[in-house]
Short mmCIF file of C-alpha atoms and ligand atoms in Angstrom, two decimals:
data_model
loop_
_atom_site.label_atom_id
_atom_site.label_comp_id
_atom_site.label_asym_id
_atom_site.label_seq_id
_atom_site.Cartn_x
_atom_site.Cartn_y
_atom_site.Cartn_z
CA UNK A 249 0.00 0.00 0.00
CA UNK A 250 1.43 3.21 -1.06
CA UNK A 251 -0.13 6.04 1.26
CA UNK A 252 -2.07 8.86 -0.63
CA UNK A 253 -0.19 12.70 0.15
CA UNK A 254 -0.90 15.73 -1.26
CA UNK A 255 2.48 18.36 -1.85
CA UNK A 256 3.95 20.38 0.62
CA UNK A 257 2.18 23.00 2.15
CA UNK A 258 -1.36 21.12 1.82
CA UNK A 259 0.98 17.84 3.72
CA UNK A 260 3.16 18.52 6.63
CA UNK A 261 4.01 15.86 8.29
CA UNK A 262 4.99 18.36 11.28
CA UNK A 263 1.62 18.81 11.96
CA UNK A 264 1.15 15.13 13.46
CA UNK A 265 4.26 15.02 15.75
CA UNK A 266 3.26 19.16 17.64
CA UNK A 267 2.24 17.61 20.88
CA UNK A 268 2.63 14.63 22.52
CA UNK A 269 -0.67 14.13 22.25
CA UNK A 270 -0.90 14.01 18.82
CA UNK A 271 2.18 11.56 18.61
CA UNK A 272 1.13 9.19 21.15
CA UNK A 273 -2.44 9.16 18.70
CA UNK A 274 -0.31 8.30 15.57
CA UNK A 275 2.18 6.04 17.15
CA UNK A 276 2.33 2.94 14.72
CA UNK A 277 3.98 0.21 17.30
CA UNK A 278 3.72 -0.37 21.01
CA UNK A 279 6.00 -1.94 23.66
CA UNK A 280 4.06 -3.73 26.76
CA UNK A 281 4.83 -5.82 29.20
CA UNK A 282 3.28 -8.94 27.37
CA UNK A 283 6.55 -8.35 24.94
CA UNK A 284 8.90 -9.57 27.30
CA UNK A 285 11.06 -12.66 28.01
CA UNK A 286 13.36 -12.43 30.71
CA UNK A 287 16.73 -14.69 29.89
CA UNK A 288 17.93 -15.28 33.79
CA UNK A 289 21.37 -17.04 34.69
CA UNK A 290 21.00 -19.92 37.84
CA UNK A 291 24.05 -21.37 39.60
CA UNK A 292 24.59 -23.61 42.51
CA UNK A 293 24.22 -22.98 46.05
CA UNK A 294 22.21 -20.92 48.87
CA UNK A 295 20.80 -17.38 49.22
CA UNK A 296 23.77 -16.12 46.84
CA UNK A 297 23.86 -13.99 43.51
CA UNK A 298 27.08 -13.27 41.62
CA UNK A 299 27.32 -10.49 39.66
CA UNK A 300 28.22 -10.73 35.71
CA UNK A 301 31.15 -8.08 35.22
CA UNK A 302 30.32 -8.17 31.04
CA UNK A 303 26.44 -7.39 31.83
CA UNK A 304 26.21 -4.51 34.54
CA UNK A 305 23.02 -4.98 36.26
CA UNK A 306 22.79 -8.67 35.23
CA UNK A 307 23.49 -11.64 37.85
CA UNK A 308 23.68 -15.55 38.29
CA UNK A 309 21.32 -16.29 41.76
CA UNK A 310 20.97 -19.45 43.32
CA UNK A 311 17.44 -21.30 42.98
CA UNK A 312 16.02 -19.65 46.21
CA UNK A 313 17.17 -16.30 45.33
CA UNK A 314 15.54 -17.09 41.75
CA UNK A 315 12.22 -17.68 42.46
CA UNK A 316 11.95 -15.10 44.40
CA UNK A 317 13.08 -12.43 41.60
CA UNK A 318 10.55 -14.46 39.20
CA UNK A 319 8.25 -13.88 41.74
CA UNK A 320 8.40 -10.33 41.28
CA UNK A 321 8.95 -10.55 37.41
CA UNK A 322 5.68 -12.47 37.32
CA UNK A 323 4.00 -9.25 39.77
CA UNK A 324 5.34 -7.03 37.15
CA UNK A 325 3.22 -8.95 34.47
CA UNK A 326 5.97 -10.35 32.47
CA UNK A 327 5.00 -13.63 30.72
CA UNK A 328 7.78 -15.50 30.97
CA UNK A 329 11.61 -16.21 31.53
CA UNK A 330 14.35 -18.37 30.03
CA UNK A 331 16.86 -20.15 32.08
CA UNK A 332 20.40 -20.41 31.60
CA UNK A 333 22.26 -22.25 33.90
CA UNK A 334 26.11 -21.94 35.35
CA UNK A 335 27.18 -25.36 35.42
CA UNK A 336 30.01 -26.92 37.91
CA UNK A 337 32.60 -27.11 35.92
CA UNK A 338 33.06 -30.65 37.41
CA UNK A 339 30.19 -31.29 35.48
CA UNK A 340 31.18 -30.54 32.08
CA UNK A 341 32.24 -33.77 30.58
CA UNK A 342 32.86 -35.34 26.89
CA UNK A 343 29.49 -36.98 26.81
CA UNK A 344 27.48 -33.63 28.34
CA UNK A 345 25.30 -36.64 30.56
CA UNK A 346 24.47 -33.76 32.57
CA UNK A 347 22.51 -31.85 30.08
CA UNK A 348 19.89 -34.72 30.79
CA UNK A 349 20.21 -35.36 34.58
CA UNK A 350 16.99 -34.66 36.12
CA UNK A 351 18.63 -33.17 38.90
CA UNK A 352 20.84 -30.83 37.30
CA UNK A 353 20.41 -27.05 38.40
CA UNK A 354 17.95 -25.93 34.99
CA UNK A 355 15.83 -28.79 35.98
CA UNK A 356 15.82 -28.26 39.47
CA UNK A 357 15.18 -24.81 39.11
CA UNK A 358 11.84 -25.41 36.88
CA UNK A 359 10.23 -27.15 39.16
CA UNK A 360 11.02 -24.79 42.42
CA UNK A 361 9.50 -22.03 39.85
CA UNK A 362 6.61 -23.95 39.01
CA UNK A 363 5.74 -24.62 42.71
CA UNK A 364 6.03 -20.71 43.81
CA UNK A 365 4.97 -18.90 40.72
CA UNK A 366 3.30 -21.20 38.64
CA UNK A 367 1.58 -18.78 36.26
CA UNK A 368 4.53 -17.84 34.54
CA UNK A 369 6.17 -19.45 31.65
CA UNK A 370 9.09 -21.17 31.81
CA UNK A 371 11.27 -21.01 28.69
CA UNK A 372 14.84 -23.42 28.72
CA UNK A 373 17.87 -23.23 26.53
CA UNK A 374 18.44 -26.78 24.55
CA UNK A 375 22.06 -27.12 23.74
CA UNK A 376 24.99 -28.07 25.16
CA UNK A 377 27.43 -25.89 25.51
CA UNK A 378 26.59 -25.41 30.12
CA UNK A 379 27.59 -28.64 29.84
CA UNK A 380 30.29 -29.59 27.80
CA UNK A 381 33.74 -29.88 28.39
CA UNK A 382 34.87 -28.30 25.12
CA UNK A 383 32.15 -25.03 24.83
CA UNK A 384 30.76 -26.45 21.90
CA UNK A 385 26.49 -26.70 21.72
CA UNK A 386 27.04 -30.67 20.28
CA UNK A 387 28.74 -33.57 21.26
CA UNK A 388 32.42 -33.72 19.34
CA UNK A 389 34.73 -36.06 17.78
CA UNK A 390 38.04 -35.66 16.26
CA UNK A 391 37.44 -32.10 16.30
CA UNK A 392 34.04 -31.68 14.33
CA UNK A 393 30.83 -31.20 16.29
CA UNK A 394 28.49 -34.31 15.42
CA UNK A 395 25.30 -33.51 14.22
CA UNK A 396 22.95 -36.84 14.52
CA UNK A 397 24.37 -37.99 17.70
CA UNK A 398 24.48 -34.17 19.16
CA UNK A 399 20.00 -34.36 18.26
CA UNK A 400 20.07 -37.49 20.21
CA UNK A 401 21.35 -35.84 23.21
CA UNK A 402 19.61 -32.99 22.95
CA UNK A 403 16.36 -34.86 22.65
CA UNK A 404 16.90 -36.41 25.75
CA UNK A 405 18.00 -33.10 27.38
CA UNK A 406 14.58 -31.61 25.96
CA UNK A 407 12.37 -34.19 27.56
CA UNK A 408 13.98 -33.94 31.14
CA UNK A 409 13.18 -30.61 30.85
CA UNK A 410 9.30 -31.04 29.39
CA UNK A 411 9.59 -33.69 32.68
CA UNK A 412 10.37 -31.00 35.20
CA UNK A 413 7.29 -28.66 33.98
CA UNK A 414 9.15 -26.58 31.22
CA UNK A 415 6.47 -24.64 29.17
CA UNK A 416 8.52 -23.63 26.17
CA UNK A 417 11.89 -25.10 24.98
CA UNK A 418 14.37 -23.09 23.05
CA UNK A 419 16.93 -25.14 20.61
CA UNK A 420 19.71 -22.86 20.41
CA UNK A 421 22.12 -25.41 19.02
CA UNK A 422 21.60 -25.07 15.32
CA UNK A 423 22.02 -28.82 14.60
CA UNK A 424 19.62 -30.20 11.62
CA UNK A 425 17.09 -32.24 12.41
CA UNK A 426 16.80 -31.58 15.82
CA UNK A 427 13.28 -29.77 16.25
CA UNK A 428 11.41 -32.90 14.24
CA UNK A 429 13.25 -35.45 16.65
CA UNK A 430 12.29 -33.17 19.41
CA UNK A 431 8.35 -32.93 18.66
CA UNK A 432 7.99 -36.68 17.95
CA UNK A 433 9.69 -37.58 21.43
CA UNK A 434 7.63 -34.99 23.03
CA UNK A 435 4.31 -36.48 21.24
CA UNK A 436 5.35 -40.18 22.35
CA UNK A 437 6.24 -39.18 25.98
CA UNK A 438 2.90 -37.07 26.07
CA UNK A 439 4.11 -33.76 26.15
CA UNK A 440 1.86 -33.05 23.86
CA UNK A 441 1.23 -29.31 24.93
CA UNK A 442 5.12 -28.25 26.07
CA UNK A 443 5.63 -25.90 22.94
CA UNK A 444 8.89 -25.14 21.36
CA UNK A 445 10.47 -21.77 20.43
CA UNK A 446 12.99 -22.61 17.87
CA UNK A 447 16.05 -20.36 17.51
CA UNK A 448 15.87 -21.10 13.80
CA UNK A 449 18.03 -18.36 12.52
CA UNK A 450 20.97 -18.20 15.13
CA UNK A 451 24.21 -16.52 13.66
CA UNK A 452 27.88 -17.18 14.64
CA UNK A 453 27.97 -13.53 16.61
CA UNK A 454 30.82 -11.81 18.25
CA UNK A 455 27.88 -10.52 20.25
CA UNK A 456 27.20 -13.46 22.61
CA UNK A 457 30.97 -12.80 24.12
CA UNK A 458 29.41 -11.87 27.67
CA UNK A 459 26.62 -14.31 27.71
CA UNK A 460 29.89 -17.04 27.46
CA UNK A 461 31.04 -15.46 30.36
CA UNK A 462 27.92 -15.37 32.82
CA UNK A 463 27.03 -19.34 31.88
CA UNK A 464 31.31 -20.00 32.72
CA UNK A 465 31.74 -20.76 28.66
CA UNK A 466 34.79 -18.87 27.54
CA UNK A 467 36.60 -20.51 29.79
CA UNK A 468 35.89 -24.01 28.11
CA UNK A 469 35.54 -22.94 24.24
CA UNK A 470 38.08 -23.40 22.25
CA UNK A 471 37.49 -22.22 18.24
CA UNK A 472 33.95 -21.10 17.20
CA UNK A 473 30.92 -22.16 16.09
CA UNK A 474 30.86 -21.27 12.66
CA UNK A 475 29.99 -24.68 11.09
CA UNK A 476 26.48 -24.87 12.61
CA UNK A 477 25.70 -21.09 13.28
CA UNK A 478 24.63 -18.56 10.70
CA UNK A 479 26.76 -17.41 8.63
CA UNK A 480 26.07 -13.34 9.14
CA UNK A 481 26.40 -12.47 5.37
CA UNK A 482 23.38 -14.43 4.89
CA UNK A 483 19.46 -13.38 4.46
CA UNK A 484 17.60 -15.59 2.59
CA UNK A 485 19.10 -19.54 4.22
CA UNK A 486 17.40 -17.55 7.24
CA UNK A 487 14.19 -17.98 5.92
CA UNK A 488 14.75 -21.71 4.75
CA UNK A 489 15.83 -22.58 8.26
CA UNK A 490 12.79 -20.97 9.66
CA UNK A 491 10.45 -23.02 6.79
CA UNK A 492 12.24 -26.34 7.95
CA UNK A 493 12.01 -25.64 11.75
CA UNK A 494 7.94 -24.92 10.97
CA UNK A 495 7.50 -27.80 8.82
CA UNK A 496 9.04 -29.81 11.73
CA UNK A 497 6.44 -28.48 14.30
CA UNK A 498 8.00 -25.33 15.81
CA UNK A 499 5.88 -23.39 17.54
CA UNK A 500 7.43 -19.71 16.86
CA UNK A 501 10.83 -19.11 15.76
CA UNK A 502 13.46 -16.41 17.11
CA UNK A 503 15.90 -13.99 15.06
CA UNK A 504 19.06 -14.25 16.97
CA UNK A 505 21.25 -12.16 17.63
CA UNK A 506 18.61 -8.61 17.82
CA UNK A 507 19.58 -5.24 16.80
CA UNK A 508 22.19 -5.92 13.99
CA UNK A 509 19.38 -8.39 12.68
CA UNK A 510 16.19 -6.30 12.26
CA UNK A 511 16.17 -6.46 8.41
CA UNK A 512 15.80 -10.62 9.49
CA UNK A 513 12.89 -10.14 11.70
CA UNK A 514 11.02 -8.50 9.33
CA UNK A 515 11.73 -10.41 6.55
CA UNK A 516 10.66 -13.63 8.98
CA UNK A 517 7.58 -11.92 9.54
CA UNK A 518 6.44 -10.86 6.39
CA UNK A 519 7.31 -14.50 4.46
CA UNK A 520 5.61 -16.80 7.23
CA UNK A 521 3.14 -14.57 10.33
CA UNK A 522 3.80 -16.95 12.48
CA UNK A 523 5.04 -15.96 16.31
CA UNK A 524 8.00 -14.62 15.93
CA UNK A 525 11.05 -13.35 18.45
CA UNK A 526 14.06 -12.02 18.83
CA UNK A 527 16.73 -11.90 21.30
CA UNK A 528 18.42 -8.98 22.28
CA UNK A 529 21.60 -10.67 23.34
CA UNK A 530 24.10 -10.53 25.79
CA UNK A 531 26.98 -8.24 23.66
CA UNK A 532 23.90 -5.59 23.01
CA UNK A 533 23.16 -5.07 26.10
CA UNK A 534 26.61 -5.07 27.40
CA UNK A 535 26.95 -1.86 24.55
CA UNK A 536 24.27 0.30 26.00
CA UNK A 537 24.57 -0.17 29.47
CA UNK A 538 28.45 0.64 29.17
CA UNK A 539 28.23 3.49 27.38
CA UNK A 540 24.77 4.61 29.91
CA UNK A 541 27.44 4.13 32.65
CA UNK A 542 30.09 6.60 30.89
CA UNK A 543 27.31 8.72 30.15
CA UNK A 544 27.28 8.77 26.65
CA UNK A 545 23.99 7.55 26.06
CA UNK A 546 20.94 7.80 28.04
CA UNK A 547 20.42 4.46 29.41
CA UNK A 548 16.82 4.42 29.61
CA UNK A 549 15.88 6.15 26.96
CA UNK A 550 18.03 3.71 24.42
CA UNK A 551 17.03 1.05 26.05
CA UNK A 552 13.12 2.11 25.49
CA UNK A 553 14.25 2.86 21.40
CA UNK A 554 15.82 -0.40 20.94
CA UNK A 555 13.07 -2.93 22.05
CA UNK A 556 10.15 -0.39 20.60
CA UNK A 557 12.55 -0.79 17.18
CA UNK A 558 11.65 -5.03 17.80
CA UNK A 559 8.27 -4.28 17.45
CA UNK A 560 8.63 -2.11 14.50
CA UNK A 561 10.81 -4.61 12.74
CA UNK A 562 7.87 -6.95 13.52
CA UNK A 563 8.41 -9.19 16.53
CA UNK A 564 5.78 -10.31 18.58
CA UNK A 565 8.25 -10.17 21.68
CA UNK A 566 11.74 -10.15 22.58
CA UNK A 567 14.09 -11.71 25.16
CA UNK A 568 15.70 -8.95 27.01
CA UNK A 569 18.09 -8.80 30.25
CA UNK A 570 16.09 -5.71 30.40
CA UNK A 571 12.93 -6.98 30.93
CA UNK A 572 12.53 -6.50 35.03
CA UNK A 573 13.60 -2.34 34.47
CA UNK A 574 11.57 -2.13 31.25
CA UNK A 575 8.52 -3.84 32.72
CA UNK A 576 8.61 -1.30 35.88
CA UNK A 577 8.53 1.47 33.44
CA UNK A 578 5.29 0.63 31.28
CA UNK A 579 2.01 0.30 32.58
CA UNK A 580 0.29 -2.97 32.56
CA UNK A 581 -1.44 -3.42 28.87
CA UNK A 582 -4.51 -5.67 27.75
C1 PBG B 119 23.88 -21.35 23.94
C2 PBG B 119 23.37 -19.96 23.89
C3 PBG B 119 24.10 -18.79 23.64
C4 PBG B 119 23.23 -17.73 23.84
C5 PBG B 119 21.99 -18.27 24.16
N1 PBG B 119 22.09 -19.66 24.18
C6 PBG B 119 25.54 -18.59 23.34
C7 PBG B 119 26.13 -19.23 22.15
O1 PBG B 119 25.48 -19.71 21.25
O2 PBG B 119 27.37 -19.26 22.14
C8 PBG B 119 23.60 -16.28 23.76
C9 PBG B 119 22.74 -15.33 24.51
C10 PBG B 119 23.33 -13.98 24.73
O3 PBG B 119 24.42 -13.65 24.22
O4 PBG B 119 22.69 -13.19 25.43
N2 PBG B 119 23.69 -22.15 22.87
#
C-alpha cells in the first residue's frame, strides 16, 4: 500500500508530531509488558547472587534467590523467563550426561518455579554448551561437532526438561534435524502441549561474548561455532531454516542475535506470520549499558528505542536482560 499525500504545504508531516498528544495518537507500534522474556542465569548454592562483570546490572542467583526475583517478574506482568544455567565445571564432561540429569540445576530450578509462581512461563535453553567440556552446543569427535548424535542428546535433554514442567523449549544449538526429533519424542512421551520456540536463525555472533562469560563458557571454548551457526552475510538460508524448523512443528521461531538483525525479523515476519522473536543478546546489552554508565547515552531512553525498534521490525516479543527495568517502566497493557 502506497499512502495517498498531497504536496507540501497542503501535507506537513509536522503537523502530526506538535504535541505529545498528537504523537502518542499516531504512534504505529507499542511496547508492553506482554513483549517480554526475561533470559535469567542460575548457579549452585544458597541465598547467593554473583554479579556478571560483562552485563552490569545482570546476575547468576541461586534457585532460592531465583524464584523469588521471578516472583516479582511475574507481579510485574511479564510472561515469561528463560533459564540459563552456570554449570560446575566438574560437570562438564565429553558426553554432556548432565545436560539430561533430572537433577541438574535448569531442571531443578523449573520445578522450584513452578511450585512458587506457577503462572509464569518457563522457557529453557536446549544445547549443550553449560555442559560440555569443550564449549561447543554438540557432542564432538576428532574435532568436528556431530550432528545426529548431538540431536540425540539434545532430545533427551529436551524431555527432562518437558519432565520437570518446562512450558517452552528453546533449541539454540543449530544442529539439523533436531526440532522434528524433538516434537515426535515430546508427542510419544505425552508432552503433547510443552511448545517449542525454535532459535531457527541463530548466527555465529561476536555478540554473545558476555553471555559465554555469565554461563562460565569462555573458559571451556576453544574455536567457534561457525559450522552450525549462521553465517552473518546471509538473508535468505534464514528464511529456509525458519520453513524447515515450521514444517518440523516449531511453535514460533526467534531472530538471533537482535539489533544488527532487524532487516531478518522483518523479513521472517512478512514471508511466514507466524510468532515470531528475537533476542536482544548478551553483547547488546553489554553496549548500551556501558556506554549509559560513561554517560554517553541515556540508558533508559536507548534502552526504550531499541526494544520499541523489535516491534517495529515486527516481533511479537523479545528476550531482554532488560525486561525486570523495562517492565517497571510501562504500565500494565490488555
Ligand atoms: C547457547 C546460547 C548462547 C546464547 C543463548 N544460548 C551462546 C552461544 O550460542 O554461544 C547467547 C545469549 C546472549 O548472548 O545473550 N547455545
Amino acid at each position: 500500500m502506497r499512502p495517498i499525500q498531497a504536496h507540501y504545504p497542503a501535507t506537513r508531516f509536522r503537523r502530526n508530531r506538535r504535541t505529545e498528544a498528537l504523537r502518542r495518537l499516531t504512534q504505529e507500534n507499542v511496547l508492553t509488558v506482554n513483549d517480554l522474556i526475561w533470559p535469567v542465569f542460575v548457579q549452585d548454592g544458597k541465598d547467593v547472587e554473583t554479579p556478571v562483570a560483562s552485563m552490569p546490572g545482570v546476575s547468576r542467583r541461586s534457585i532460592d534467590r531465583l524464584v523469588r526475583a521471578v516472583a516479582e517478574a511475574a507481579e510485574l506482568g511479564i510472561p515469561a523467563i528463560c533459564l540459563f544455567p552456570y554449570t560446575d565445571p566438574s560437570l562438564r564432561t565429553e558426553a554432556c550426561e548432565e545436560a539430561w540429569n533430572p537433577e541438574n540445576l535448569t531442571n531443578r530450578a523449573i520445578r522450584a518455579i513452578k511450585a512458587e509462581v506457577p503462572d509464569i512461563a518457563i522457557m529453557t535453553d536446549v544445547a549443550l554448551d553449560p555442559y560440555s567440556a569443550h564449549g561447543q552446543d554438540g557432542l564432538m569427535k576428532d574435532g568436528v561437532v556431530l550432528n545426529d548424535e548431538s540431536v540425540d542428546a539434545l532430545v533427551k535433554m529436551a524431555l527432562a526438561q518437558a519432565d520437570s514442567g518446562a512450558d517452552i523449549l528453546g533449541p539454540s544449538d543449530m544442529m539439523d534435524g533436531r526440532i522434528g526429533r524433538m516434537r515426535m519424542a515430546l508427542e510419544k512421551a505425552g508432552h503433547h502441549t510443552v511448545a517449542i520456540m525454535s532459535y531457527s536463525a541463530k548466527y555465529a555472533s561476536a555478540f554473545y561474548g558476555p553471555f559465554r562469560d555469565a554461563v562460565g563458557a569462555n573458559a571451556t571454548l576453544k574455536g567457534d561455532k561457525k559450522t552450525y551457526q549462521m553465517n552473518p552475510a546471509n538473508s535468505d538460508e534464514a528464511l529456509r531454516l525458519v520453513h524447515r524448523d515450521l514444517t518440523e512443528g516449531a511453535d514460533s521461531v526467534m531472530v538471533k542475535p537482535g539489533m544488527p538483525y532487524l532487516d531478518i525479523c522483518r523479513r521472517v515476519k512478512e514471508e511466514f506470520g507466524v510468532p515470531t522473536y528475537a533476542y536482544q543478546v548478551s553483547g547488546e546489552y553489554a553496549m548500551l549499558q556501558a556506554a549509559a554508565q560513561n554517560g554517553w547515552l541515556d540508558g533508559e531512553r536507548v534502552m526504550m528505542e531499541s526494544l520499541l525498534a523489535f516491534k517495529r521490525a515486527g516481533c511479537d516479543g523479545i528476550l531482554t536482560y532488560y525486561a525486570p527495568e523495562v517492565a517497571r517502566k510501562l504500565a500494565p497493557s490488555y
